[in-house]
Tab-separated table of N, CA and C in Angstrom:
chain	number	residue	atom	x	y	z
S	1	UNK	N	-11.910	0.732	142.928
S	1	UNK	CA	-11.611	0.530	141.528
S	1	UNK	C	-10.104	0.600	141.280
S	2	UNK	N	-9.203	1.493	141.966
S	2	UNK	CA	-7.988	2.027	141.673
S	2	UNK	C	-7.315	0.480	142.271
S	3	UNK	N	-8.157	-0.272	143.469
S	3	UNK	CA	-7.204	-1.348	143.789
S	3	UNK	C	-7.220	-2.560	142.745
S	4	UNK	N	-8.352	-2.582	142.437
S	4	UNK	CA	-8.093	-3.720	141.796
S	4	UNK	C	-7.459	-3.453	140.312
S	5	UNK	N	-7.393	-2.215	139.914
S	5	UNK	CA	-6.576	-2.229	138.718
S	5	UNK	C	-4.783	-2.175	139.123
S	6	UNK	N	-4.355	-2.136	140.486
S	6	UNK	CA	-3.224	-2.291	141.178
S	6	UNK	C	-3.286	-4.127	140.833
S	7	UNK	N	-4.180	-4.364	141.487
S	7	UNK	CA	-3.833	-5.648	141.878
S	7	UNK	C	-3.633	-6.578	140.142
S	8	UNK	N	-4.801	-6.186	139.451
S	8	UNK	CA	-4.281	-6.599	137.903
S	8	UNK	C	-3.198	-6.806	137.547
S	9	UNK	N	-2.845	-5.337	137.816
S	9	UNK	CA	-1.375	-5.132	137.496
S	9	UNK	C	-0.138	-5.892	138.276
S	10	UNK	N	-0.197	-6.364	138.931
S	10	UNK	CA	0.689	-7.034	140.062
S	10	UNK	C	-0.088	-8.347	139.794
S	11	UNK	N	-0.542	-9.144	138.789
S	11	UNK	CA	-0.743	-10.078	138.682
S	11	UNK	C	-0.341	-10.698	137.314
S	12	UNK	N	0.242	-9.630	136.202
S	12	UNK	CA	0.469	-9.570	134.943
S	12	UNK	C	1.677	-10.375	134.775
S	13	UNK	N	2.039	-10.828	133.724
S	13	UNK	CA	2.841	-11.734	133.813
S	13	UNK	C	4.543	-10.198	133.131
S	14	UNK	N	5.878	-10.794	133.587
S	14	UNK	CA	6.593	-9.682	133.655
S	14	UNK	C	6.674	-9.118	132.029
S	15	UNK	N	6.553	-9.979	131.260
S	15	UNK	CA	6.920	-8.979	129.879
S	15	UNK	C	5.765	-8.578	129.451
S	16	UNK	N	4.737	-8.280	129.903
S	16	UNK	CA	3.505	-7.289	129.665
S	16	UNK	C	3.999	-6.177	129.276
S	17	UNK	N	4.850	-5.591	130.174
S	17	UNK	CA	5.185	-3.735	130.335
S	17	UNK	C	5.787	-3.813	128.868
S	18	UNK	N	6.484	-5.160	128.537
S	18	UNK	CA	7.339	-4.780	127.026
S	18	UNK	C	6.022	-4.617	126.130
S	19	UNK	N	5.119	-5.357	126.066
S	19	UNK	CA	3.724	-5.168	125.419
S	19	UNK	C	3.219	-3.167	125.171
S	20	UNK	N	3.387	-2.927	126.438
S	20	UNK	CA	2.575	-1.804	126.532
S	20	UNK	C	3.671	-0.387	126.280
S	21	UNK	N	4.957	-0.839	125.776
S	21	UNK	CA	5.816	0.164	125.438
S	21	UNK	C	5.799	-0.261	124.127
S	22	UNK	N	6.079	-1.470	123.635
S	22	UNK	CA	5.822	-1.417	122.100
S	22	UNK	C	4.245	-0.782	121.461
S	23	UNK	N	3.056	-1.144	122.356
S	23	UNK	CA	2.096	-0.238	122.085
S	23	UNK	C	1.678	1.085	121.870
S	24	UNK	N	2.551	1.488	123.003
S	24	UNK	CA	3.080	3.332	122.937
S	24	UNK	C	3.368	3.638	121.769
S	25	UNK	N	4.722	2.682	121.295
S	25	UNK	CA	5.851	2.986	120.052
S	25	UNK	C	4.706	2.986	119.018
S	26	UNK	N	3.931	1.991	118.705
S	26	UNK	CA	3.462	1.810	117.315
S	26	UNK	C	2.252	2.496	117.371
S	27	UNK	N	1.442	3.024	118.590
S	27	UNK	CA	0.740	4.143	117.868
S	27	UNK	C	1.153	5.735	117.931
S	28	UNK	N	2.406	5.838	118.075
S	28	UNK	CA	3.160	7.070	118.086
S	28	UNK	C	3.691	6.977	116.876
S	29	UNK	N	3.911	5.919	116.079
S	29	UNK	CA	4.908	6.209	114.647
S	29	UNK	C	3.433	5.646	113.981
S	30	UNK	N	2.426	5.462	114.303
S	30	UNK	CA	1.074	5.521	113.178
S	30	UNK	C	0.658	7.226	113.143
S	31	UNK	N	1.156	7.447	114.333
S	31	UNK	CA	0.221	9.210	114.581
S	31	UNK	C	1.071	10.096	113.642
S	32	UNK	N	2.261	9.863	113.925
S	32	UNK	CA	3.599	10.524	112.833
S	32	UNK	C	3.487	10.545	111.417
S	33	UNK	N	3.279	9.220	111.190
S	33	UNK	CA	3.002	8.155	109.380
S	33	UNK	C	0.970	9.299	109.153
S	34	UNK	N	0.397	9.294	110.247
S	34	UNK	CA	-0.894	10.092	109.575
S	34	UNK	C	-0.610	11.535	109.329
S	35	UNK	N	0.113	12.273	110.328
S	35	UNK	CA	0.155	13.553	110.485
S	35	UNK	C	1.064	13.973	109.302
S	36	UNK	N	1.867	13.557	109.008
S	36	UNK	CA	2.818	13.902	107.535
S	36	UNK	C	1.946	13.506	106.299
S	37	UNK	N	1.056	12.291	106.382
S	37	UNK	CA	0.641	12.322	105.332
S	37	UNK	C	-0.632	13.396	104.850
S	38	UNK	N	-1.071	13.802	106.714
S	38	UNK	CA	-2.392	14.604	105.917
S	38	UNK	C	-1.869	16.203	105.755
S	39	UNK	N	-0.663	16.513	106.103
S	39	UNK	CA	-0.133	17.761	105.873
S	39	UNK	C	-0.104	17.565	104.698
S	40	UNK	N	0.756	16.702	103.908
S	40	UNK	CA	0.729	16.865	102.560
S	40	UNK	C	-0.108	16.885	101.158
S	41	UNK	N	-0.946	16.097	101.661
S	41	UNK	CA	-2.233	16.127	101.085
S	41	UNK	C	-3.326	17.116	101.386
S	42	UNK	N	-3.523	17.745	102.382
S	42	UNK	CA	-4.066	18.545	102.753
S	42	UNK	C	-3.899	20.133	101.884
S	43	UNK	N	-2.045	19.829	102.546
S	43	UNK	CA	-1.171	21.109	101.707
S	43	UNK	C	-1.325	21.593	100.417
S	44	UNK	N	-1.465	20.632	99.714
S	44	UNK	CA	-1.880	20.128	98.091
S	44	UNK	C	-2.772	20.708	97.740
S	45	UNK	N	-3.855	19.968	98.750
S	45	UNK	CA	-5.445	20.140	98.236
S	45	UNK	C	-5.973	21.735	98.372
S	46	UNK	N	-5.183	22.144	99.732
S	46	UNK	CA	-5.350	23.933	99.791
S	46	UNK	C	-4.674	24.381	98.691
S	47	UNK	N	-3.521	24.414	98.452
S	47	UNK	CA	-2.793	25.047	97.540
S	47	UNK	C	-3.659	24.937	95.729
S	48	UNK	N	-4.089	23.663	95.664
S	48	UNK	CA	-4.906	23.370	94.080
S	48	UNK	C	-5.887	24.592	94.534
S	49	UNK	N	-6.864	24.537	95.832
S	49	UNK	CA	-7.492	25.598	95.735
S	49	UNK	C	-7.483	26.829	95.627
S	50	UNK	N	-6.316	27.333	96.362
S	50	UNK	CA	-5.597	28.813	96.357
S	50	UNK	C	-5.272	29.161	94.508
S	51	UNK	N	-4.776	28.190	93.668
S	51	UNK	CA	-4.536	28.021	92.335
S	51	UNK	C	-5.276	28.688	91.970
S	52	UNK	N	-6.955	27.416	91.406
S	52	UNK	CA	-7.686	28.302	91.309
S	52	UNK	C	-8.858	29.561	91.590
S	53	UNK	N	-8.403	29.995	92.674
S	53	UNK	CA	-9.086	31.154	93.040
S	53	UNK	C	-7.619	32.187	92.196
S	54	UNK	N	-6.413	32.124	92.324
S	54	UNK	CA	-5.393	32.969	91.293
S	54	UNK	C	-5.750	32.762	89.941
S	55	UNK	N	-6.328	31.990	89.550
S	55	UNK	CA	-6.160	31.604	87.949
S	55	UNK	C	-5.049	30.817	87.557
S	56	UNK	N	-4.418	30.285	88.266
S	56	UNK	CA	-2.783	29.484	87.705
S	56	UNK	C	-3.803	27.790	87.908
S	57	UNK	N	-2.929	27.023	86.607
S	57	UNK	CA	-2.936	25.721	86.955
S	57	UNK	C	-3.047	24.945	88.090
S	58	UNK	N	-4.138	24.580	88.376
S	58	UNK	CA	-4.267	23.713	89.949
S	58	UNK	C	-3.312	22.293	89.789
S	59	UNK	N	-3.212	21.914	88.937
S	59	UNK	CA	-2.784	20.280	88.773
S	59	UNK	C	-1.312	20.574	89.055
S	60	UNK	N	-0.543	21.471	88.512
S	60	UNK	CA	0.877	21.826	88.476
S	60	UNK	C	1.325	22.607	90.040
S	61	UNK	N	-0.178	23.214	90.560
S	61	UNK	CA	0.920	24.120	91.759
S	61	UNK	C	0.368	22.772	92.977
S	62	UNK	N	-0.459	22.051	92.767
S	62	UNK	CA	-0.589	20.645	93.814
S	62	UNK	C	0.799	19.936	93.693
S	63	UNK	N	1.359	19.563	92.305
S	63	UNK	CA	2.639	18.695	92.782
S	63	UNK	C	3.715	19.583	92.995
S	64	UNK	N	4.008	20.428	92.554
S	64	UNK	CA	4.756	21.690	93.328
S	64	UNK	C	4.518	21.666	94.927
S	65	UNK	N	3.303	22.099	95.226
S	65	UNK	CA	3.427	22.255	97.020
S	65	UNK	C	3.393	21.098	97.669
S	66	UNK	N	3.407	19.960	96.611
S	66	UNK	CA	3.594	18.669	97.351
S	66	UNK	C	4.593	18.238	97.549
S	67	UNK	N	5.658	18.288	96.568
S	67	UNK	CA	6.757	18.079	96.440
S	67	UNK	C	7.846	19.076	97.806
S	68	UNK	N	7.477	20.110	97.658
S	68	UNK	CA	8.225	21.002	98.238
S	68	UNK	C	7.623	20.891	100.155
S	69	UNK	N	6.331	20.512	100.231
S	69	UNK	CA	6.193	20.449	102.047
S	69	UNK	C	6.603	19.360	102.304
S	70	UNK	N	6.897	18.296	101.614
S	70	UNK	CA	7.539	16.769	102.113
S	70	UNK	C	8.463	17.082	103.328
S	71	UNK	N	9.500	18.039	103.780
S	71	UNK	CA	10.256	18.020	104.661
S	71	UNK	C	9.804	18.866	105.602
S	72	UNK	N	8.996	19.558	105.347
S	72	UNK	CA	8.020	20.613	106.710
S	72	UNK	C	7.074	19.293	107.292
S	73	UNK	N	6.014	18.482	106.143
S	73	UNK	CA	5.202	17.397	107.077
S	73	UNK	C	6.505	16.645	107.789
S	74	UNK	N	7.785	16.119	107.312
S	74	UNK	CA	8.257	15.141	108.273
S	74	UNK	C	8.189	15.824	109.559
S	75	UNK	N	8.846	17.032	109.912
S	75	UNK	CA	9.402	17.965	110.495
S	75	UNK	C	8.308	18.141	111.724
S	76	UNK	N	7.343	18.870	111.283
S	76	UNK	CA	6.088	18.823	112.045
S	76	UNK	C	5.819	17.315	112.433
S	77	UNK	N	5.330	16.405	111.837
S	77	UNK	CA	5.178	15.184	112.243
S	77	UNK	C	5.770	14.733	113.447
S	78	UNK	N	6.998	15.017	113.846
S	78	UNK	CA	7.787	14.593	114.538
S	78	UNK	C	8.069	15.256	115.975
S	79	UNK	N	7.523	16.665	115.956
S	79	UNK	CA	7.511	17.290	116.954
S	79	UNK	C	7.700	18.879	116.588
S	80	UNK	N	7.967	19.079	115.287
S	80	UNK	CA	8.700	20.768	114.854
S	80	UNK	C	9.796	21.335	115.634
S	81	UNK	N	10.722	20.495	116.588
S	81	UNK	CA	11.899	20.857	116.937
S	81	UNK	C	12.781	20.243	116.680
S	82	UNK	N	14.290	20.559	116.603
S	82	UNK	CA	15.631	19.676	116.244
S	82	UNK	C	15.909	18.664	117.695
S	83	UNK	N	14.616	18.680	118.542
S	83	UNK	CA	14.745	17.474	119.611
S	83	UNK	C	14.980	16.261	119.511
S	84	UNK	N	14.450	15.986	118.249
S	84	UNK	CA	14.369	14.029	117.539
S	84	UNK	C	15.989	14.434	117.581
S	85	UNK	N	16.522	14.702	117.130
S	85	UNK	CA	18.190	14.868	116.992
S	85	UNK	C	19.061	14.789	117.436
S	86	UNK	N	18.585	15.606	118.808
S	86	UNK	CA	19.549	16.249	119.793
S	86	UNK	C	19.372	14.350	120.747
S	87	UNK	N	18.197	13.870	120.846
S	87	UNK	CA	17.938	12.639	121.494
S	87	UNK	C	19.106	11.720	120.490
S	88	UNK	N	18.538	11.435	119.660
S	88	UNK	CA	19.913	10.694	118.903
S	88	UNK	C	20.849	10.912	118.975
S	89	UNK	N	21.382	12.170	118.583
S	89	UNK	CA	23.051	12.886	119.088
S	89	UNK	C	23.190	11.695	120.811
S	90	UNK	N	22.284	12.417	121.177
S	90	UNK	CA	22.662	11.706	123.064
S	90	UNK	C	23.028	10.132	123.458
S	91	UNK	N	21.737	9.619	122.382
S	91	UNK	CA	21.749	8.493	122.887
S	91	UNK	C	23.087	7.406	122.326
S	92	UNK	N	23.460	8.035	120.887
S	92	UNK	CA	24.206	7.402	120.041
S	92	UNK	C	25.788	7.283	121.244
S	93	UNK	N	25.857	8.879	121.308
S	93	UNK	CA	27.184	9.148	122.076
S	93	UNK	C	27.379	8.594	123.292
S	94	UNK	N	26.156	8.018	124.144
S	94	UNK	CA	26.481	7.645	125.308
S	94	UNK	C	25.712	5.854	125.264
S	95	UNK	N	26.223	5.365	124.277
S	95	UNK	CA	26.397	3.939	124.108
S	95	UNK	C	24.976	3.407	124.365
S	96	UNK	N	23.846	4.451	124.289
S	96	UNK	CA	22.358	3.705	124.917
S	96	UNK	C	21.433	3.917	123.364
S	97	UNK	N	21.004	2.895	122.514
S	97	UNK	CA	21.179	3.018	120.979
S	97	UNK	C	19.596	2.541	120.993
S	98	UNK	N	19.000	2.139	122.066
S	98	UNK	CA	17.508	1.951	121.937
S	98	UNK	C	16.463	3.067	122.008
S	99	UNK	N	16.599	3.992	122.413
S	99	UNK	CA	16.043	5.470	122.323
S	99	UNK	C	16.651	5.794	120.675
S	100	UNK	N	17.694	5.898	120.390
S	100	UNK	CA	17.826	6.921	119.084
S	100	UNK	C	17.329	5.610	117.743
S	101	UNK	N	17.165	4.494	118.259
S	101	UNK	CA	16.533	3.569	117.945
S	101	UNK	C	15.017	3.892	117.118
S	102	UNK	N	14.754	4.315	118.418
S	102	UNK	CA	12.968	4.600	118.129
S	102	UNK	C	12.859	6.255	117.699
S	103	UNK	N	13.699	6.496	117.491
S	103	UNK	CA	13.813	8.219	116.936
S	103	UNK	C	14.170	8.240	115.795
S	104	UNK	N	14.851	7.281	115.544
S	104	UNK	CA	15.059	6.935	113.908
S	104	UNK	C	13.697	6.496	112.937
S	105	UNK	N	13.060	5.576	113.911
S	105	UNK	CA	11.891	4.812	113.653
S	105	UNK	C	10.484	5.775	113.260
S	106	UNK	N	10.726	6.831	114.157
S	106	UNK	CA	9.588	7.656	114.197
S	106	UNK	C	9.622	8.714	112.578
S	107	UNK	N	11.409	8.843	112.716
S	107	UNK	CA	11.523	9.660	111.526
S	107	UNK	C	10.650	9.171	110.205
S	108	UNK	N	11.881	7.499	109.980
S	108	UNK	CA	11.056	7.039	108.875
S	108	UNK	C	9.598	6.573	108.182
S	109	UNK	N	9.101	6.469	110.249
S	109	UNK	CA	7.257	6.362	109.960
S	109	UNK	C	6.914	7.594	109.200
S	110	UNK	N	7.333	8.844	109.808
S	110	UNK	CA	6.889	10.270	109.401
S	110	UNK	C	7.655	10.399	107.447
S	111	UNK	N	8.424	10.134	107.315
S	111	UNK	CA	8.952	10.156	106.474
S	111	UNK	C	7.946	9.093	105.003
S	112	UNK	N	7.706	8.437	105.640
S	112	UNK	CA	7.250	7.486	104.617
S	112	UNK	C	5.428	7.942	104.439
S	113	UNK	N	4.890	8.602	105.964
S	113	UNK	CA	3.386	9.064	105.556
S	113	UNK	C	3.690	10.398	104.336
S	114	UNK	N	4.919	11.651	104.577
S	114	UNK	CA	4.758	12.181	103.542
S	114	UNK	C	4.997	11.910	102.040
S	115	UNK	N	5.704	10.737	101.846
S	115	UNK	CA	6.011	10.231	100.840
S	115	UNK	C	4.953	10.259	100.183
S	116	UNK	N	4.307	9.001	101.015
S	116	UNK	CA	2.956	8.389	100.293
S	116	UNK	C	2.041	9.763	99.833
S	117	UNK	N	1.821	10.606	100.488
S	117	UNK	CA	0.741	11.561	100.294
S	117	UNK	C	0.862	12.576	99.174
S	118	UNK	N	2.678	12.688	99.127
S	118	UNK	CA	3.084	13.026	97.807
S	118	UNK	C	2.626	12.244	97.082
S	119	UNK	N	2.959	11.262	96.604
S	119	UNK	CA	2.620	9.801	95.699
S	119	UNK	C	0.717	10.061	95.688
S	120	UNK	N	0.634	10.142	96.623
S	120	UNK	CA	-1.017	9.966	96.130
S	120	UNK	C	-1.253	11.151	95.405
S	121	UNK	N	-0.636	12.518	95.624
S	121	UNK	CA	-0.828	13.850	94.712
S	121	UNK	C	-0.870	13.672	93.302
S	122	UNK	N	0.213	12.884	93.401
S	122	UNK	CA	0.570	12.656	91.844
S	122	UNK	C	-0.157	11.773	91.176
S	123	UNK	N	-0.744	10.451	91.905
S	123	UNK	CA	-1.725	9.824	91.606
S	123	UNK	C	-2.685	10.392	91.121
S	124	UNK	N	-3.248	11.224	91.555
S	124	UNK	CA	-4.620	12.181	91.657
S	124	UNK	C	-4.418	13.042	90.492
S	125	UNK	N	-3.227	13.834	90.103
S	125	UNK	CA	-2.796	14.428	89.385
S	125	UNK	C	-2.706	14.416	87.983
S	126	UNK	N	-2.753	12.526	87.953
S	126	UNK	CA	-2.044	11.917	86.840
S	126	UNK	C	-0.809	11.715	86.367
S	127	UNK	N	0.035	12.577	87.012
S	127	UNK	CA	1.562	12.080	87.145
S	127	UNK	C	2.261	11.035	87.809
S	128	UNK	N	1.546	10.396	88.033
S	128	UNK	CA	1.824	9.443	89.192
S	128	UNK	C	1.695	7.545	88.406
């Protein structure tokens, strides 16, 4: 079995591999774009509940904790270390701009799932 998936492979035409790294890329900045968005919505939806079990306004402390985890989901999304960074710092400085490329890319996937999930809070909310 292992040969003939060798031999497949050694039969592929050469820009396949670009196929299967852009494949990597785009379900790594879909996993980023989900994981920020369900922190935030998630975040929300616990927090409306935590509300009312306190007695405080659920509608008001949802866009509150929505508003305010937007930069913890990117953060997490992305890995929860200043690594996305330190890769850009690297790649920028040593003239190789296709890595901090896709580190940029990943940010704004992650960036744009917490957006939205804010946006849908508020939707939900009626502020929106």
């Amino acid at each position: 079995m292992k040969k003939e998936h060798k031999d497949r492979l050694s039969q592929e035409e050469p820009g396949s591999e670009r196929g299967l790294v852009m494949n990597i890329f785009l379900s790594k900045a879909v996993l980023d774009f989900f994981i920020a968005f369900g922190i935030v919505l998630g975040g929300a939806m616990l927090g409306g509940i935590g509300a009312v079990v306190s007695l405080q306004p659920p509608t008001q402390t949802m866009l509150d904790v929505a508003d305010r985890i937007k930069i913890w989901a990117l953060a997490a999304a992305v890995g929860g270390t200043i690594d996305p960074m330190r890769v850009i710092e690297s790649n920028m400085l040593g003239g190789n701009l296709s890595p901090a490329i896709k580190q940029i890319l990943y940010l704004v996937f992650a960036f744009l799932g917490a957006h939205m999930g804010s946006e849908l809070v508020k939707w939900v909310c009626g502020k929106g």
